[in-house]
PDB file of C-alpha atoms in Angstrom:
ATOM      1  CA  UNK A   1      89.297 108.465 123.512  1.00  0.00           C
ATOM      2  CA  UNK A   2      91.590 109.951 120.833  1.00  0.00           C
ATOM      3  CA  UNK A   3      93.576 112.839 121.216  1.00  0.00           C
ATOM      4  CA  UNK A   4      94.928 114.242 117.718  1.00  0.00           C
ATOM      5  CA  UNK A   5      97.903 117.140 118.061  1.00  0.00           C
ATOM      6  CA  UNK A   6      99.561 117.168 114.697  1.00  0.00           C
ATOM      7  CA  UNK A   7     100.343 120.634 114.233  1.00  0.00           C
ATOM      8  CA  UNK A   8      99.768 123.262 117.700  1.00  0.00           C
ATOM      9  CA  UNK A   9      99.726 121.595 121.359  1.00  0.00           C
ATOM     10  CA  UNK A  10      96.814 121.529 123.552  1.00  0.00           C
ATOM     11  CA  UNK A  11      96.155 124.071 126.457  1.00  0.00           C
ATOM     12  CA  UNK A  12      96.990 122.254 129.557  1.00  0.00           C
ATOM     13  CA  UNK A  13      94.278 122.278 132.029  1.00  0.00           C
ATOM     14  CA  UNK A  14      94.270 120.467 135.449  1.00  0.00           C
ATOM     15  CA  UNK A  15      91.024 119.606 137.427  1.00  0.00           C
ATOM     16  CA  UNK A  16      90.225 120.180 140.925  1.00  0.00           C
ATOM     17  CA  UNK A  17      90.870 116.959 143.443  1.00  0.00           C
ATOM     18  CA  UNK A  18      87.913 115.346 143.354  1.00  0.00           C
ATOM     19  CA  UNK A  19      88.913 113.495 146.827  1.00  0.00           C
ATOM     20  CA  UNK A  20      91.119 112.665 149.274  1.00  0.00           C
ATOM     21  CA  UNK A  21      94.654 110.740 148.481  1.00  0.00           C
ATOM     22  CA  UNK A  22      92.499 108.405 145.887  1.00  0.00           C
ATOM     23  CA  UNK A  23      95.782 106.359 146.516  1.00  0.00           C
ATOM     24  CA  UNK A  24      95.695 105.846 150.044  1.00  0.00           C
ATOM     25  CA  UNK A  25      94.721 101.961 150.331  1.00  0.00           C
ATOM     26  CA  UNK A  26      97.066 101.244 147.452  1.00  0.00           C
ATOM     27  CA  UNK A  27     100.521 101.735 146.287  1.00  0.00           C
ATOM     28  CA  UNK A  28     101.187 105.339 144.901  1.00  0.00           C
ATOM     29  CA  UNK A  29     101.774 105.256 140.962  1.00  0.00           C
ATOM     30  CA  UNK A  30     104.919 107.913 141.799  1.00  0.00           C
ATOM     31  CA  UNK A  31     106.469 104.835 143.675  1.00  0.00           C
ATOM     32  CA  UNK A  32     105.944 102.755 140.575  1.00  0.00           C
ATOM     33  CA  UNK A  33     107.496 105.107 137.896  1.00  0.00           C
ATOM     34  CA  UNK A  34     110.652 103.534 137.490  1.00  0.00           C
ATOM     35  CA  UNK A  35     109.471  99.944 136.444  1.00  0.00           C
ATOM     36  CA  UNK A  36     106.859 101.477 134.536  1.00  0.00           C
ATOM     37  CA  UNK A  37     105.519 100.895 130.449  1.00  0.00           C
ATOM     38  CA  UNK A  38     107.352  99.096 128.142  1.00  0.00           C
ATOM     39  CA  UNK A  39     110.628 100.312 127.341  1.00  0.00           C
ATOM     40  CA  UNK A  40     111.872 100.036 123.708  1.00  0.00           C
ATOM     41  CA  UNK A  41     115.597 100.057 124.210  1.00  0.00           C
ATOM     42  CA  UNK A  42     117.522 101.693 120.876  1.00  0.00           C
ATOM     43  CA  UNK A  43     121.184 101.985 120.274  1.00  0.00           C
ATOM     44  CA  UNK A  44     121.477 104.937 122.572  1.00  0.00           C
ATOM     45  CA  UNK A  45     119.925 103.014 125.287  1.00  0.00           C
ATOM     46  CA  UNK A  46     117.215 105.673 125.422  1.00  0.00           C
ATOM     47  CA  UNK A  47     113.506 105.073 126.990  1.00  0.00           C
ATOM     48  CA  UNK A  48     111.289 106.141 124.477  1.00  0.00           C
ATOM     49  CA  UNK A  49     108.278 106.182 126.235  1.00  0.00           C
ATOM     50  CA  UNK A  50     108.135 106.771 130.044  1.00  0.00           C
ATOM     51  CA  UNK A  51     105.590 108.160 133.075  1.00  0.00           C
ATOM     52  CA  UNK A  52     106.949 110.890 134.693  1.00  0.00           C
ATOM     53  CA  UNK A  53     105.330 113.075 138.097  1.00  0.00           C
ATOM     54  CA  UNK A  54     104.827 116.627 137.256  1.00  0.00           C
ATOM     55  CA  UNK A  55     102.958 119.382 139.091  1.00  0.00           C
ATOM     56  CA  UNK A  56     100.062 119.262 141.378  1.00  0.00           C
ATOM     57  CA  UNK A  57     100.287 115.254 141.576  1.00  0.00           C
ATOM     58  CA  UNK A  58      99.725 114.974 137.630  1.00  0.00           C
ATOM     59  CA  UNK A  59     100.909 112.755 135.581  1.00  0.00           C
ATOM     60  CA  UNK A  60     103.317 113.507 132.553  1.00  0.00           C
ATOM     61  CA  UNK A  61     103.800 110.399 129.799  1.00  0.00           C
ATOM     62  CA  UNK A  62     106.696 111.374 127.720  1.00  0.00           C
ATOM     63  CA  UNK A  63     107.321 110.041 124.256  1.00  0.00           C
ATOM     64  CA  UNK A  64     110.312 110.673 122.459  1.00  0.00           C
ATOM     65  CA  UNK A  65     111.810 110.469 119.190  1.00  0.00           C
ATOM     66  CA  UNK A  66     108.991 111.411 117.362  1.00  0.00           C
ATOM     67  CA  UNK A  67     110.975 114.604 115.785  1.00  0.00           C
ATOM     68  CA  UNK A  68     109.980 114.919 112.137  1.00  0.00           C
ATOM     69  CA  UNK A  69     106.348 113.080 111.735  1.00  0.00           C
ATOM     70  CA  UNK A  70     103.961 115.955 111.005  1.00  0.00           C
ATOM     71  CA  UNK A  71     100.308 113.394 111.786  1.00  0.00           C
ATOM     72  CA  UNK A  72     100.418 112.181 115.437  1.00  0.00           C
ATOM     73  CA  UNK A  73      97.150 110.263 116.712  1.00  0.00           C
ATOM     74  CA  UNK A  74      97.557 109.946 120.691  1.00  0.00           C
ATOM     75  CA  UNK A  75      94.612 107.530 122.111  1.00  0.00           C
ATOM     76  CA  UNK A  76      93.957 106.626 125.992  1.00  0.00           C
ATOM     77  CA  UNK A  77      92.082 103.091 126.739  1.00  0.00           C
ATOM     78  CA  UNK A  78      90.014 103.780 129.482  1.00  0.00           C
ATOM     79  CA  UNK A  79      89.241  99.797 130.251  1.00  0.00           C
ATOM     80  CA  UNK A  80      93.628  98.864 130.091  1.00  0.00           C
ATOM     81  CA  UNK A  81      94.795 102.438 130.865  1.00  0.00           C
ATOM     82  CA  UNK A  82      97.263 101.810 127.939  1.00  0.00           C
ATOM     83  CA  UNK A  83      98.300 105.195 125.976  1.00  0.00           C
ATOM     84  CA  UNK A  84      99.309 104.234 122.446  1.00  0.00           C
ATOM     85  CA  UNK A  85     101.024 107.092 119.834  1.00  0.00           C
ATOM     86  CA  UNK A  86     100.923 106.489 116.317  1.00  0.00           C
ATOM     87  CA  UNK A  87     102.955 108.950 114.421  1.00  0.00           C
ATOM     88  CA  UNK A  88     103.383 109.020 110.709  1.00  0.00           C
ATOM     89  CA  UNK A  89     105.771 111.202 108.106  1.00  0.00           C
ATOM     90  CA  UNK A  90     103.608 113.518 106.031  1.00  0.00           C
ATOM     91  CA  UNK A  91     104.095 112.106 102.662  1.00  0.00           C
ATOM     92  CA  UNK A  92     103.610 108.742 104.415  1.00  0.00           C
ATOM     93  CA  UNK A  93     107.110 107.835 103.990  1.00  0.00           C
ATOM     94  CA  UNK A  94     107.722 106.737 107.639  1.00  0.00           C
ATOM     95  CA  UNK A  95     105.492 105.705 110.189  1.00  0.00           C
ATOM     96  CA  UNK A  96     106.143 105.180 114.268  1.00  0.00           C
ATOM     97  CA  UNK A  97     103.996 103.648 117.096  1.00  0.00           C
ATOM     98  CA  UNK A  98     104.521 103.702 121.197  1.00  0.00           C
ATOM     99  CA  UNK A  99     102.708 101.956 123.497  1.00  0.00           C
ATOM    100  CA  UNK A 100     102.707 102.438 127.065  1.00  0.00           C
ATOM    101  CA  UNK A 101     100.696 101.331 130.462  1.00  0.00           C
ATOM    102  CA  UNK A 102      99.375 104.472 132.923  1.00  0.00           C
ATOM    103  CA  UNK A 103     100.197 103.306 136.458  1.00  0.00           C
ATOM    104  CA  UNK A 104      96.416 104.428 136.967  1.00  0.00           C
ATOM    105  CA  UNK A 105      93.025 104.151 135.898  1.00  0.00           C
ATOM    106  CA  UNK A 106      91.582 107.212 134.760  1.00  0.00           C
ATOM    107  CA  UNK A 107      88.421 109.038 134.585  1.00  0.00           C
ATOM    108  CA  UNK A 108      87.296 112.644 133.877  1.00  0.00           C
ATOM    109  CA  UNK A 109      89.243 111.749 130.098  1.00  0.00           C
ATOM    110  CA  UNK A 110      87.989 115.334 129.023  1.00  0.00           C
ATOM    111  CA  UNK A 111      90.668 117.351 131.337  1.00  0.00           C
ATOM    112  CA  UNK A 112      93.592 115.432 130.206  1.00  0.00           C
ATOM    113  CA  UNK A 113      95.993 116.875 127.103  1.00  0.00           C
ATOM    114  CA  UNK A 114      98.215 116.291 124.757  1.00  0.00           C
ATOM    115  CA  UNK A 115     101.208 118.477 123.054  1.00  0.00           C
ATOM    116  CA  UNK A 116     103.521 117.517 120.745  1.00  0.00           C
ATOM    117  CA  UNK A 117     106.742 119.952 121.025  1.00  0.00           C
ATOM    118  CA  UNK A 118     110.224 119.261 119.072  1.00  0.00           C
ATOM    119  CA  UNK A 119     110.246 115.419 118.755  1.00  0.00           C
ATOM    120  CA  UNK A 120     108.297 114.698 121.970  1.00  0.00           C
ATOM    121  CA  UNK A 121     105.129 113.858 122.651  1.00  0.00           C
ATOM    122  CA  UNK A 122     103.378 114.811 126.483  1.00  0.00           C
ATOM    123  CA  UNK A 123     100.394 113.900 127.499  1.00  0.00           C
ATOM    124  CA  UNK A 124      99.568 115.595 130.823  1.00  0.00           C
ATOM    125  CA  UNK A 125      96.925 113.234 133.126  1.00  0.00           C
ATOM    126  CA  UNK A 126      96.002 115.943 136.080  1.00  0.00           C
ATOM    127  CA  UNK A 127      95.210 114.826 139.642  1.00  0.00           C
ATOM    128  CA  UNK A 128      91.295 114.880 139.450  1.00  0.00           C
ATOM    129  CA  UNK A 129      91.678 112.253 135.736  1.00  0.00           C
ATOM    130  CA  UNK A 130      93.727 109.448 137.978  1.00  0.00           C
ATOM    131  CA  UNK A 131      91.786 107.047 140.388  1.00  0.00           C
ATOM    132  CA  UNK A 132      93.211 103.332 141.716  1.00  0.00           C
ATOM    133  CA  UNK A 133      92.884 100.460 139.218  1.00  0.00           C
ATOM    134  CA  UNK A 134      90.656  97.659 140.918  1.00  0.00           C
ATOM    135  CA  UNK A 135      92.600  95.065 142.300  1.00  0.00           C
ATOM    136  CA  UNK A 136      92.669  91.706 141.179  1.00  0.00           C
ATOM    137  CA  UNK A 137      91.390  89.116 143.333  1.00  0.00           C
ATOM    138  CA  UNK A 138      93.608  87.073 145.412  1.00  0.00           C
ATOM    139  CA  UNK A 139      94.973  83.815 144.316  1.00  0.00           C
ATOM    140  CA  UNK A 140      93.554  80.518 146.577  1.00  0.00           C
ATOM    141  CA  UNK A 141      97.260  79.837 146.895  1.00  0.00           C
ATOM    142  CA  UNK A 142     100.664  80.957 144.777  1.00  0.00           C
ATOM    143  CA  UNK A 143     103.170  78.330 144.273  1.00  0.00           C
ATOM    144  CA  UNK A 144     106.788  79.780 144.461  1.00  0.00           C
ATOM    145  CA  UNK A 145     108.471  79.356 141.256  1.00  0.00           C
ATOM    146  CA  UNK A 146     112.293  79.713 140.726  1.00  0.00           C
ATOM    147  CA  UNK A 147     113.292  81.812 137.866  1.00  0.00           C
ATOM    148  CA  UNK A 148     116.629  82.255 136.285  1.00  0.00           C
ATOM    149  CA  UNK A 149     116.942  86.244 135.145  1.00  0.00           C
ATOM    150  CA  UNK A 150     118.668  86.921 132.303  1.00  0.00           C
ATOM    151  CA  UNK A 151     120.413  90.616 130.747  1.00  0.00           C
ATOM    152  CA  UNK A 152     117.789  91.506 127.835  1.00  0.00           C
ATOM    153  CA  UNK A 153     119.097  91.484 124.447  1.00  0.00           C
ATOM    154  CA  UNK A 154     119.938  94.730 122.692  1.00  0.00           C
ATOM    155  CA  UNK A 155     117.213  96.023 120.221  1.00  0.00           C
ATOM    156  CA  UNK A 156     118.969  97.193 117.304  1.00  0.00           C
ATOM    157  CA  UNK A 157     117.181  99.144 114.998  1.00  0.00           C
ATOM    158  CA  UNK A 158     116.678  97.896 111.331  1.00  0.00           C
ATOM    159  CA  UNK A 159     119.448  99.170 108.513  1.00  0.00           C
ATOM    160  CA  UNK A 160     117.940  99.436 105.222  1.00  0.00           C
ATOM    161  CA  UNK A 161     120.243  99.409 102.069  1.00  0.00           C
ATOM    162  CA  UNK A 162     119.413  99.733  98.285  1.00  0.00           C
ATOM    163  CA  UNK A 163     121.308  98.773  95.192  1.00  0.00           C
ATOM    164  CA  UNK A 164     120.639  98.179  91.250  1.00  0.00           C
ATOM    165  CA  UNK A 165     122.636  95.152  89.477  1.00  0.00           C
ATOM    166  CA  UNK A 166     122.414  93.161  85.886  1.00  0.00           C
ATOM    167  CA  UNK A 167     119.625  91.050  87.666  1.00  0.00           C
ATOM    168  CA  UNK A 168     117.068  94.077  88.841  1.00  0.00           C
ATOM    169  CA  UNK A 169     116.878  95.996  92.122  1.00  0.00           C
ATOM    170  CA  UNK A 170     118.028  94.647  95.496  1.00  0.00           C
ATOM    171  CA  UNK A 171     116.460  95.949  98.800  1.00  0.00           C
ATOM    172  CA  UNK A 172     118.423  94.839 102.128  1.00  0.00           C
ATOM    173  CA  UNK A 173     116.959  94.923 105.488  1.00  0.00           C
ATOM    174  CA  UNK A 174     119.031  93.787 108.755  1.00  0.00           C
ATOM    175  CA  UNK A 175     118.260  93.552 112.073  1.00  0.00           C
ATOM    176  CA  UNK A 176     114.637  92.469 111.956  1.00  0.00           C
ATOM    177  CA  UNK A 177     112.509  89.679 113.638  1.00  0.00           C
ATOM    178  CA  UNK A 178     111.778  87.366 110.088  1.00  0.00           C
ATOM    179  CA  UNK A 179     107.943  86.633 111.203  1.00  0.00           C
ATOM    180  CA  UNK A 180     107.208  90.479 111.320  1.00  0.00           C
ATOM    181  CA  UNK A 181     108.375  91.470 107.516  1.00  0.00           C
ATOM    182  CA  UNK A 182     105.737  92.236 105.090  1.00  0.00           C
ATOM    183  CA  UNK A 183     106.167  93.606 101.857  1.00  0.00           C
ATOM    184  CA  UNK A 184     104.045  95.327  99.562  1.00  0.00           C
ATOM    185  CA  UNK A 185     104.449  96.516  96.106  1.00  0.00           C
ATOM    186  CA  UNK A 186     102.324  99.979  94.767  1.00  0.00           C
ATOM    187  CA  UNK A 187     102.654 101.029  91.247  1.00  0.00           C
ATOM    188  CA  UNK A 188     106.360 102.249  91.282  1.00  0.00           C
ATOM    189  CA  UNK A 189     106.716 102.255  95.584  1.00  0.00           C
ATOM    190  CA  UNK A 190     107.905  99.310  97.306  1.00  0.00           C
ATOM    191  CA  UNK A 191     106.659  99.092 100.794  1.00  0.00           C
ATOM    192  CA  UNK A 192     108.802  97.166 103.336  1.00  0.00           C
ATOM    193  CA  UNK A 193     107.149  96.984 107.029  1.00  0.00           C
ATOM    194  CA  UNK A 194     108.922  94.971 110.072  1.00  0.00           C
ATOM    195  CA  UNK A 195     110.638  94.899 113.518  1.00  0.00           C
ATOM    196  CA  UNK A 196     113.444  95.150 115.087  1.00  0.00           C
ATOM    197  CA  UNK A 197     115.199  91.399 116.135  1.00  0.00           C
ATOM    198  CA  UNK A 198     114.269  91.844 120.072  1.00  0.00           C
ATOM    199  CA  UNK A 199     111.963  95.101 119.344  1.00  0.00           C
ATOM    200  CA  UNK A 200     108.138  95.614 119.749  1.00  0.00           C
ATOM    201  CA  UNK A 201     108.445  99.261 117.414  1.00  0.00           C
ATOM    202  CA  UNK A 202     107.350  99.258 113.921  1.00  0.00           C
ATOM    203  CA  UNK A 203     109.527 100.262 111.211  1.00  0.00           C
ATOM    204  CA  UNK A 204     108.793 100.842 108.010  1.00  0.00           C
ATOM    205  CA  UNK A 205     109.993 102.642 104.765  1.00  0.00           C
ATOM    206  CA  UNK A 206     109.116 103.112 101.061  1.00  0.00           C
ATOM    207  CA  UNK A 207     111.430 102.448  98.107  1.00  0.00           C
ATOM    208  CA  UNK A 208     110.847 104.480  94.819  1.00  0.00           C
ATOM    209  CA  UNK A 209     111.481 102.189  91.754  1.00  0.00           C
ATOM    210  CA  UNK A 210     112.407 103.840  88.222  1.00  0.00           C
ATOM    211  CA  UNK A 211     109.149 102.319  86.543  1.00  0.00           C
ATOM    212  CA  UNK A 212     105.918 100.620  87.935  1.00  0.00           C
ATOM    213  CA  UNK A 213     105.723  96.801  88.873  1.00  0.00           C
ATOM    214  CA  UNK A 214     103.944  94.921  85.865  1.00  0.00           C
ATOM    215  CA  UNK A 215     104.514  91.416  87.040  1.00  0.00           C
ATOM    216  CA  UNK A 216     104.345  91.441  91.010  1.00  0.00           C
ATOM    217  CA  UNK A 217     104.671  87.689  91.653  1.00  0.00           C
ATOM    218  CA  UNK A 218     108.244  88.322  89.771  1.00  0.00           C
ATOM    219  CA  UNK A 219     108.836  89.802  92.372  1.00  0.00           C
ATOM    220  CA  UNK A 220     111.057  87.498  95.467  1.00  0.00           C
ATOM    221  CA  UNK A 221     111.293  88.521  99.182  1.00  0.00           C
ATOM    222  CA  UNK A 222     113.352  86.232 101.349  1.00  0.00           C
ATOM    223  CA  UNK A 223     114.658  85.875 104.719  1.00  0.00           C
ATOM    224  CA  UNK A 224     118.297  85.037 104.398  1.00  0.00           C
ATOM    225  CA  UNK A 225     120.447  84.306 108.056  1.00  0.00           C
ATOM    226  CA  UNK A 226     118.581  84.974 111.432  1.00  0.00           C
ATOM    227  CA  UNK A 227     117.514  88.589 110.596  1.00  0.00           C
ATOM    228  CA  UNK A 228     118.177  89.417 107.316  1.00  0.00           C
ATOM    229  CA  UNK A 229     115.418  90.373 104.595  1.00  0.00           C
ATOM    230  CA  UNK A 230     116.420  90.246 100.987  1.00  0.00           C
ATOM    231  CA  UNK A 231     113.730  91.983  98.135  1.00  0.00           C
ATOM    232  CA  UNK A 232     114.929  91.585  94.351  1.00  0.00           C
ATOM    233  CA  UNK A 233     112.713  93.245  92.023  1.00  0.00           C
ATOM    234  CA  UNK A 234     113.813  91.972  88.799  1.00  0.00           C
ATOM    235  CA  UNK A 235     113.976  94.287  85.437  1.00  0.00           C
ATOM    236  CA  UNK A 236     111.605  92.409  83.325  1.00  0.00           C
ATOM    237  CA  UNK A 237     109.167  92.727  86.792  1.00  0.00           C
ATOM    238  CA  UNK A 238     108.735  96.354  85.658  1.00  0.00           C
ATOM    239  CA  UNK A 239     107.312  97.907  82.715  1.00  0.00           C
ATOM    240  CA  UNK A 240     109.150  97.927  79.436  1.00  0.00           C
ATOM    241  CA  UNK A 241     111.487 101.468  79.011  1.00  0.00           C
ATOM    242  CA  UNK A 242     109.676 103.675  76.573  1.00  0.00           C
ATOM    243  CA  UNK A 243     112.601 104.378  73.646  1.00  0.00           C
ATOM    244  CA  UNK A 244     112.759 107.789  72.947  1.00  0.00           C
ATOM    245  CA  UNK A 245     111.203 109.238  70.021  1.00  0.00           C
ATOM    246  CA  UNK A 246     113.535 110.357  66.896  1.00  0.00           C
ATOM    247  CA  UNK A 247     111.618 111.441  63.783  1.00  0.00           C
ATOM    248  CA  UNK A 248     112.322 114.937  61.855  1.00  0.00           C
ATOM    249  CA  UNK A 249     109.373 117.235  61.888  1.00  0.00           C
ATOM    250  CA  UNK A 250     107.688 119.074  59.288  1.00  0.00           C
ATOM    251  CA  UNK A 251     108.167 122.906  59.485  1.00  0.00           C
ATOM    252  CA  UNK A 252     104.766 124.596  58.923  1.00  0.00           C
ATOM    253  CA  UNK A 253     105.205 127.979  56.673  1.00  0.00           C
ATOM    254  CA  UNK A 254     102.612 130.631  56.972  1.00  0.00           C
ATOM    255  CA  UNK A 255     100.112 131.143  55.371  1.00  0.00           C
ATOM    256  CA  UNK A 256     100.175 133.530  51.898  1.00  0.00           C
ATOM    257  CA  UNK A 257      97.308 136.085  52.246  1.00  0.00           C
ATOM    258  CA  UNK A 258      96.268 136.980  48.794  1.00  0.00           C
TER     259      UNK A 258
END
């Protein structure tokens, strides 16, 4: 089920309970809310996707930071209750993705809405859309296993620099996990696609180059360090400079009518 809100937010609409407490044999998903989703920790130490309780026992999933991208596609799985955003700038630019996991399964995926307001993104999952995910079966026996907890690293989101020398044109990424990077090369737009070192978010961003790439295996992307991506596009990688014309042109006179 997709739910597309790229420009105006949907009406919000919430169903009549369809029954009784449908959460009465199992743990209510409002006592689950704070270890909820997977939380993509930034700088700020911000959640930028979260499940929050709003009126009339609905459901409210919150995504933030989306300020700016103009084509938002909002989908709901209705066999892994997993919401997933995927948010993109309009001249393609930048692109963004959030994933997170309902607390509930859900039904009735016609009542449920979407708006996207400011940089968030709320999808509203009424009362009579939520019923209790089936429960997994009992293990024959769990063997207690000792685990040592450690403090999460920080996610820190990618830095992108760009800079021209005598060689060509060097693109600097930091920050990112080395197996994610891809780059791609367009006519005169570099693409650069990766992660953040610690991160599950996307990043990516396009580099305009003065002239198109001619010679793209000229063209050298290596990691360098833990987390650091270098690009060199090389001058003779893109087409030859056009020299500017310089010639003296012939003034036509008019015409003599006899």
């Amino acid at each position: 089920m997709s739910l597309l809100t790229p420009y105006s937010p949907f009406p919000l609409a919430t169903a009549p309970p369809l029954w009784a407490d449908p959460f009465a044999n199992v743990a209510s998903p409002f006592s689950l809310l704070p270890a909820l989703g997977r939380a993509f920790d930034f700088p700020d130490v911000r959640s930028v996707a979260r499940v929050e309780a709003g009126e009339d026992k609905a459901l409210k999933v919150v995504f933030d930071d989306l300020g700016g991208y103009e084509n938002i596609n909002v989908s709901i799985d209705d066999k892994t209750n997993v919401v997933t955003v995927k948010a993109e700038a309009a001249d393609g630019s930048a692109r963004a993705s959030r994933v997170i996991t309902l607390p509930c399964a859900v039904q009735n995926t016609d009542k449920i809405t979407a708006e996207h307001v400011g940089s968030r993104v709320v999808v509203t999952i009424p009362d009579g859309s939520q019923k209790p995910r089936e429960r997994a079966p009992e293990p024959a026996k769990a063997k207690p296993l000792k685990v040592q907890l450690r403090p999460a690293a920080e996610a820190r989101a990618p830095e992108f620099e760009a800079d021209e020398n005598e060689v060509g044109f060097t693109i600097k990424v930091h920050n990112i996990d080395p197996s994610s990077a891809r780059v791609e090369v367009d006519g005169r737009r570099l693409h650069v696609t990766c992660k953040a070192t610690n991160g599950s978010v996307d990043f990516f961003r396009a580099f305009a180059l003065p002239r198109a790439v001619v010679k793209a295996d000229g063209v050298v992307a290596k990691v360098d360090g833990a987390d650091l991506l270098v690009v060199t596009v090389p001058h003779d990688a893109l087409e030859a400079k056009q020299q500017p014309a310089k010639a003296s042109i012939k003034v036509q006179k008019p015409m003599e009518v006899a």
